[in-house]
Amino acid sequence: MQNDNLKRQEQQQENLQARFLDYAKNQNKNSAEYINMITSSEVRVSGTQKLEAMVRAQLRKEFPGIENKKSYEFLVASVIHNYQKKQLQATD
């Protein structure tokens, strides 16, 4: 039973690695956008930071004055967590 589970996990890992390698191989590395991304010296903002900024802006818009509440940071974190969880579920 444990061997079957281990084999399935190894196969899933190999599938993920193969999918990533296919994705990386198919990327157009000659495009101006890709070259700009690699060579640019501007500060890069991660996707999570962009998502957090969008969530904060939306919460402020929908609930004026919420940023002064004690639960604001918890609410932001939980919204981001739920969004990322749904994103992961969609990729499975």
Short mmCIF file of N, CA, C and O in Angstrom, two decimals:
data_model
loop_
_atom_site.label_atom_id
_atom_site.label_comp_id
_atom_site.label_asym_id
_atom_site.label_seq_id
_atom_site.Cartn_x
_atom_site.Cartn_y
_atom_site.Cartn_z
N MET A 1 0.82 -1.19 0.00
CA MET A 1 0.00 0.00 0.00
C MET A 1 0.87 1.26 0.00
O MET A 1 0.63 2.18 -0.74
N GLN A 2 1.87 1.27 0.87
CA GLN A 2 2.74 2.43 0.94
C GLN A 2 3.58 2.55 -0.33
O GLN A 2 3.88 3.65 -0.77
N ASN A 3 3.96 1.40 -0.90
CA ASN A 3 4.72 1.43 -2.15
C ASN A 3 3.91 2.05 -3.27
O ASN A 3 4.43 2.81 -4.08
N ASP A 4 2.61 1.73 -3.33
CA ASP A 4 1.74 2.29 -4.36
C ASP A 4 1.63 3.81 -4.20
O ASP A 4 1.71 4.55 -5.18
N ASN A 5 1.46 4.25 -2.96
CA ASN A 5 1.37 5.68 -2.70
C ASN A 5 2.68 6.38 -3.07
O ASN A 5 2.67 7.47 -3.65
N LEU A 6 3.79 5.76 -2.72
CA LEU A 6 5.09 6.34 -3.03
C LEU A 6 5.30 6.42 -4.53
O LEU A 6 5.77 7.44 -5.05
N LYS A 7 4.92 5.35 -5.24
CA LYS A 7 5.06 5.36 -6.70
C LYS A 7 4.19 6.43 -7.34
O LYS A 7 4.62 7.12 -8.26
N ARG A 8 2.96 6.60 -6.83
CA ARG A 8 2.07 7.63 -7.36
C ARG A 8 2.65 9.02 -7.12
O ARG A 8 2.61 9.87 -7.99
N GLN A 9 3.19 9.25 -5.93
CA GLN A 9 3.78 10.54 -5.62
C GLN A 9 4.98 10.82 -6.51
O GLN A 9 5.15 11.93 -7.00
N GLU A 10 5.81 9.82 -6.73
CA GLU A 10 6.97 10.00 -7.60
C GLU A 10 6.53 10.28 -9.03
O GLU A 10 7.11 11.13 -9.71
N GLN A 11 5.50 9.59 -9.48
CA GLN A 11 5.00 9.80 -10.84
C GLN A 11 4.41 11.20 -10.98
O GLN A 11 4.64 11.87 -11.99
N GLN A 12 3.68 11.66 -9.98
CA GLN A 12 3.12 13.02 -10.01
C GLN A 12 4.24 14.04 -10.06
O GLN A 12 4.16 15.03 -10.79
N GLN A 13 5.30 13.82 -9.27
CA GLN A 13 6.44 14.74 -9.25
C GLN A 13 7.12 14.78 -10.62
O GLN A 13 7.47 15.84 -11.11
N GLU A 14 7.28 13.61 -11.22
CA GLU A 14 7.90 13.55 -12.54
C GLU A 14 7.03 14.25 -13.58
O GLU A 14 7.53 14.96 -14.46
N ASN A 15 5.70 14.09 -13.47
CA ASN A 15 4.78 14.77 -14.39
C ASN A 15 4.88 16.28 -14.24
O ASN A 15 4.89 17.01 -15.24
N LEU A 16 4.96 16.76 -13.00
CA LEU A 16 5.09 18.19 -12.77
C LEU A 16 6.39 18.73 -13.35
O LEU A 16 6.42 19.78 -13.98
N GLN A 17 7.47 17.98 -13.15
CA GLN A 17 8.77 18.41 -13.68
C GLN A 17 8.74 18.42 -15.20
O GLN A 17 9.25 19.35 -15.83
N ALA A 18 8.12 17.42 -15.81
CA ALA A 18 8.04 17.35 -17.27
C ALA A 18 7.20 18.50 -17.81
O ALA A 18 7.57 19.13 -18.82
N ARG A 19 6.09 18.80 -17.15
CA ARG A 19 5.25 19.92 -17.60
C ARG A 19 6.00 21.24 -17.49
O ARG A 19 5.91 22.09 -18.37
N PHE A 20 6.76 21.43 -16.41
CA PHE A 20 7.52 22.66 -16.26
C PHE A 20 8.60 22.77 -17.34
O PHE A 20 8.79 23.83 -17.93
N LEU A 21 9.29 21.67 -17.61
CA LEU A 21 10.33 21.69 -18.64
C LEU A 21 9.73 21.99 -20.01
O LEU A 21 10.31 22.74 -20.80
N ASP A 22 8.57 21.42 -20.30
CA ASP A 22 7.89 21.72 -21.57
C ASP A 22 7.52 23.20 -21.64
O ASP A 22 7.70 23.85 -22.66
N TYR A 23 7.00 23.73 -20.54
CA TYR A 23 6.64 25.14 -20.50
C TYR A 23 7.86 26.02 -20.71
O TYR A 23 7.84 26.95 -21.52
N ALA A 24 8.95 25.73 -20.01
CA ALA A 24 10.16 26.54 -20.12
C ALA A 24 10.75 26.45 -21.53
O ALA A 24 11.25 27.44 -22.06
N LYS A 25 10.68 25.27 -22.12
CA LYS A 25 11.25 25.08 -23.46
C LYS A 25 10.45 25.86 -24.51
O LYS A 25 11.02 26.37 -25.47
N ASN A 26 9.15 25.99 -24.30
CA ASN A 26 8.29 26.64 -25.28
C ASN A 26 8.23 28.16 -25.13
O ASN A 26 7.56 28.82 -25.92
N GLN A 27 8.88 28.71 -24.14
CA GLN A 27 8.87 30.15 -23.96
C GLN A 27 9.71 30.82 -25.04
O GLN A 27 10.77 30.33 -25.41
N ASN A 28 9.22 31.96 -25.53
CA ASN A 28 9.94 32.71 -26.55
C ASN A 28 10.98 33.59 -25.86
O ASN A 28 10.66 34.64 -25.31
N LYS A 29 12.22 33.16 -25.90
CA LYS A 29 13.27 33.88 -25.21
C LYS A 29 13.90 34.97 -26.09
O LYS A 29 14.84 35.62 -25.70
N ASN A 30 13.37 35.16 -27.29
CA ASN A 30 13.86 36.21 -28.17
C ASN A 30 12.98 37.45 -28.15
O ASN A 30 13.32 38.45 -28.78
N SER A 31 11.88 37.40 -27.43
CA SER A 31 10.96 38.54 -27.43
C SER A 31 11.55 39.69 -26.62
O SER A 31 12.34 39.50 -25.68
N ALA A 32 11.15 40.88 -26.99
CA ALA A 32 11.64 42.08 -26.31
C ALA A 32 11.19 42.10 -24.85
O ALA A 32 11.92 42.53 -23.96
N GLU A 33 9.98 41.60 -24.59
CA GLU A 33 9.46 41.59 -23.22
C GLU A 33 10.31 40.69 -22.32
O GLU A 33 10.64 41.06 -21.20
N TYR A 34 10.69 39.53 -22.82
CA TYR A 34 11.51 38.61 -22.04
C TYR A 34 12.89 39.22 -21.79
O TYR A 34 13.40 39.19 -20.67
N ILE A 35 13.50 39.79 -22.82
CA ILE A 35 14.83 40.40 -22.67
C ILE A 35 14.77 41.57 -21.70
O ILE A 35 15.65 41.72 -20.84
N ASN A 36 13.72 42.37 -21.76
CA ASN A 36 13.55 43.48 -20.81
C ASN A 36 13.41 42.96 -19.39
O ASN A 36 13.98 43.53 -18.46
N MET A 37 12.66 41.89 -19.22
CA MET A 37 12.45 41.33 -17.89
C MET A 37 13.77 40.87 -17.28
O MET A 37 14.04 41.09 -16.11
N ILE A 38 14.61 40.26 -18.09
CA ILE A 38 15.88 39.72 -17.60
C ILE A 38 16.89 40.83 -17.34
O ILE A 38 17.62 40.80 -16.34
N THR A 39 16.97 41.81 -18.22
CA THR A 39 18.02 42.82 -18.13
C THR A 39 17.63 44.09 -17.41
O THR A 39 18.48 44.92 -17.15
N SER A 40 16.37 44.26 -17.08
CA SER A 40 15.94 45.51 -16.48
C SER A 40 16.52 45.66 -15.07
O SER A 40 16.66 44.69 -14.34
N SER A 41 16.84 46.88 -14.72
CA SER A 41 17.43 47.13 -13.40
C SER A 41 16.40 47.70 -12.43
O SER A 41 16.73 47.99 -11.29
N GLU A 42 15.15 47.86 -12.88
CA GLU A 42 14.13 48.39 -11.99
C GLU A 42 13.75 47.35 -10.94
O GLU A 42 13.94 46.16 -11.13
N VAL A 43 13.23 47.83 -9.84
CA VAL A 43 12.86 46.95 -8.75
C VAL A 43 11.66 46.12 -9.19
O VAL A 43 10.67 46.64 -9.67
N ARG A 44 11.78 44.83 -9.02
CA ARG A 44 10.69 43.94 -9.43
C ARG A 44 9.73 43.73 -8.26
O ARG A 44 10.14 43.55 -7.13
N VAL A 45 8.46 43.74 -8.58
CA VAL A 45 7.43 43.51 -7.58
C VAL A 45 6.86 42.13 -7.86
O VAL A 45 6.48 41.81 -8.98
N SER A 46 6.81 41.31 -6.84
CA SER A 46 6.33 39.94 -7.03
C SER A 46 4.83 39.93 -7.25
O SER A 46 4.12 40.88 -6.94
N GLY A 47 4.34 38.83 -7.78
CA GLY A 47 2.91 38.68 -8.02
C GLY A 47 2.11 38.75 -6.74
O GLY A 47 1.01 39.29 -6.70
N THR A 48 2.66 38.21 -5.66
CA THR A 48 1.97 38.25 -4.37
C THR A 48 1.84 39.67 -3.86
O THR A 48 0.80 40.04 -3.32
N GLN A 49 2.88 40.48 -4.06
CA GLN A 49 2.81 41.88 -3.63
C GLN A 49 1.78 42.65 -4.45
O GLN A 49 1.05 43.47 -3.90
N LYS A 50 1.71 42.36 -5.74
CA LYS A 50 0.70 43.02 -6.58
C LYS A 50 -0.69 42.60 -6.14
O LYS A 50 -1.60 43.43 -6.05
N LEU A 51 -0.87 41.31 -5.87
CA LEU A 51 -2.16 40.82 -5.43
C LEU A 51 -2.56 41.47 -4.10
O LEU A 51 -3.70 41.89 -3.93
N GLU A 52 -1.61 41.57 -3.19
CA GLU A 52 -1.90 42.20 -1.90
C GLU A 52 -2.31 43.65 -2.07
O GLU A 52 -3.26 44.12 -1.43
N ALA A 53 -1.63 44.37 -2.94
CA ALA A 53 -1.98 45.77 -3.18
C ALA A 53 -3.39 45.88 -3.77
O ALA A 53 -4.16 46.78 -3.38
N MET A 54 -3.73 44.99 -4.68
CA MET A 54 -5.06 45.01 -5.27
C MET A 54 -6.13 44.68 -4.24
O MET A 54 -7.20 45.33 -4.20
N VAL A 55 -5.87 43.72 -3.37
CA VAL A 55 -6.83 43.35 -2.32
C VAL A 55 -7.03 44.51 -1.37
O VAL A 55 -8.16 44.86 -1.02
N ARG A 56 -5.93 45.14 -0.96
CA ARG A 56 -6.04 46.29 -0.05
C ARG A 56 -6.85 47.42 -0.67
O ARG A 56 -7.71 48.02 -0.01
N ALA A 57 -6.58 47.72 -1.94
CA ALA A 57 -7.30 48.79 -2.62
C ALA A 57 -8.80 48.47 -2.73
O ALA A 57 -9.65 49.34 -2.49
N GLN A 58 -9.11 47.23 -3.05
CA GLN A 58 -10.51 46.84 -3.18
C GLN A 58 -11.24 46.89 -1.84
O GLN A 58 -12.38 47.35 -1.76
N LEU A 59 -10.57 46.44 -0.78
CA LEU A 59 -11.19 46.49 0.55
C LEU A 59 -11.43 47.93 0.99
O LEU A 59 -12.49 48.25 1.54
N ARG A 60 -10.45 48.81 0.73
CA ARG A 60 -10.63 50.21 1.08
C ARG A 60 -11.78 50.83 0.30
O ARG A 60 -12.51 51.67 0.82
N LYS A 61 -11.93 50.41 -0.94
CA LYS A 61 -13.00 50.95 -1.79
C LYS A 61 -14.37 50.49 -1.31
O LYS A 61 -15.31 51.28 -1.23
N GLU A 62 -14.49 49.20 -0.99
CA GLU A 62 -15.77 48.63 -0.59
C GLU A 62 -16.14 48.95 0.86
O GLU A 62 -17.32 49.06 1.19
N PHE A 63 -15.14 49.07 1.72
CA PHE A 63 -15.39 49.33 3.14
C PHE A 63 -14.54 50.52 3.59
O PHE A 63 -13.44 50.33 4.13
N PRO A 64 -15.01 51.74 3.39
CA PRO A 64 -14.23 52.92 3.80
C PRO A 64 -13.89 52.88 5.30
O PRO A 64 -14.71 52.53 6.12
N GLY A 65 -12.64 53.20 5.61
CA GLY A 65 -12.19 53.24 6.99
C GLY A 65 -11.78 51.90 7.57
O GLY A 65 -11.44 51.80 8.74
N ILE A 66 -11.80 50.86 6.76
CA ILE A 66 -11.49 49.53 7.28
C ILE A 66 -10.01 49.38 7.64
O ILE A 66 -9.65 48.59 8.50
N GLU A 67 -9.13 50.16 6.99
CA GLU A 67 -7.71 50.01 7.28
C GLU A 67 -7.34 50.41 8.71
O GLU A 67 -6.27 50.10 9.19
N ASN A 68 -8.25 51.08 9.40
CA ASN A 68 -8.00 51.46 10.80
C ASN A 68 -8.46 50.40 11.79
O ASN A 68 -8.21 50.51 12.98
N LYS A 69 -9.12 49.37 11.32
CA LYS A 69 -9.63 48.31 12.19
C LYS A 69 -8.53 47.31 12.53
O LYS A 69 -7.59 47.12 11.78
N LYS A 70 -8.69 46.65 13.66
CA LYS A 70 -7.69 45.68 14.11
C LYS A 70 -7.64 44.45 13.21
O LYS A 70 -6.59 43.85 13.03
N SER A 71 -8.75 44.07 12.64
CA SER A 71 -8.80 42.84 11.86
C SER A 71 -8.44 43.04 10.38
O SER A 71 -8.49 42.09 9.60
N TYR A 72 -8.05 44.24 10.00
CA TYR A 72 -7.77 44.55 8.59
C TYR A 72 -6.65 43.67 8.03
O TYR A 72 -6.80 43.08 6.96
N GLU A 73 -5.54 43.56 8.74
CA GLU A 73 -4.41 42.75 8.26
C GLU A 73 -4.80 41.28 8.15
O GLU A 73 -4.42 40.60 7.21
N PHE A 74 -5.57 40.80 9.12
CA PHE A 74 -6.03 39.41 9.07
C PHE A 74 -6.94 39.19 7.88
O PHE A 74 -6.86 38.17 7.20
N LEU A 75 -7.82 40.14 7.61
CA LEU A 75 -8.73 40.04 6.47
C LEU A 75 -7.97 40.01 5.15
O LEU A 75 -8.25 39.20 4.27
N VAL A 76 -6.96 40.88 5.02
CA VAL A 76 -6.13 40.90 3.81
C VAL A 76 -5.44 39.55 3.63
O VAL A 76 -5.46 38.97 2.54
N ALA A 77 -4.84 39.05 4.68
CA ALA A 77 -4.12 37.77 4.61
C ALA A 77 -5.06 36.63 4.25
O ALA A 77 -4.71 35.76 3.44
N SER A 78 -6.25 36.62 4.82
CA SER A 78 -7.18 35.52 4.54
C SER A 78 -7.72 35.60 3.11
O SER A 78 -7.90 34.56 2.46
N VAL A 79 -7.97 36.79 2.60
CA VAL A 79 -8.42 36.93 1.21
C VAL A 79 -7.34 36.44 0.26
O VAL A 79 -7.61 35.68 -0.69
N ILE A 80 -6.10 36.82 0.49
CA ILE A 80 -4.98 36.38 -0.36
C ILE A 80 -4.82 34.87 -0.27
O ILE A 80 -4.65 34.19 -1.29
N HIS A 81 -4.90 34.33 0.94
CA HIS A 81 -4.78 32.88 1.11
C HIS A 81 -5.88 32.14 0.35
O HIS A 81 -5.60 31.16 -0.36
N ASN A 82 -7.12 32.61 0.46
CA ASN A 82 -8.23 31.95 -0.24
C ASN A 82 -8.05 32.03 -1.74
O ASN A 82 -8.33 31.06 -2.46
N TYR A 83 -7.61 33.17 -2.23
CA TYR A 83 -7.40 33.33 -3.67
C TYR A 83 -6.32 32.37 -4.16
O TYR A 83 -6.49 31.68 -5.17
N GLN A 84 -5.20 32.31 -3.45
CA GLN A 84 -4.11 31.42 -3.85
C GLN A 84 -4.53 29.95 -3.75
O GLN A 84 -4.14 29.13 -4.58
N LYS A 85 -5.32 29.61 -2.75
CA LYS A 85 -5.81 28.24 -2.59
C LYS A 85 -6.69 27.85 -3.78
O LYS A 85 -6.54 26.76 -4.34
N LYS A 86 -7.58 28.75 -4.20
CA LYS A 86 -8.43 28.47 -5.35
C LYS A 86 -7.61 28.36 -6.63
O LYS A 86 -7.91 27.54 -7.49
N GLN A 87 -6.57 29.17 -6.73
CA GLN A 87 -5.70 29.10 -7.89
C GLN A 87 -5.00 27.74 -7.96
O GLN A 87 -4.91 27.13 -9.03
N LEU A 88 -4.52 27.25 -6.83
CA LEU A 88 -3.85 25.95 -6.79
C LEU A 88 -4.82 24.81 -7.12
O LEU A 88 -4.48 23.88 -7.82
N GLN A 89 -6.04 24.92 -6.62
CA GLN A 89 -7.04 23.90 -6.89
C GLN A 89 -7.38 23.87 -8.38
O GLN A 89 -7.65 22.81 -8.93
N ALA A 90 -7.39 25.02 -9.00
CA ALA A 90 -7.73 25.09 -10.43
C ALA A 90 -6.65 24.46 -11.29
O ALA A 90 -6.93 23.95 -12.37
N THR A 91 -5.40 24.48 -10.83
CA THR A 91 -4.30 23.91 -11.61
C THR A 91 -4.21 22.39 -11.46
O THR A 91 -3.57 21.74 -12.25
N ASP A 92 -4.82 21.85 -10.43
CA ASP A 92 -4.77 20.39 -10.21
C ASP A 92 -5.69 19.66 -11.14
O ASP A 92 -6.49 19.88 -11.80
#
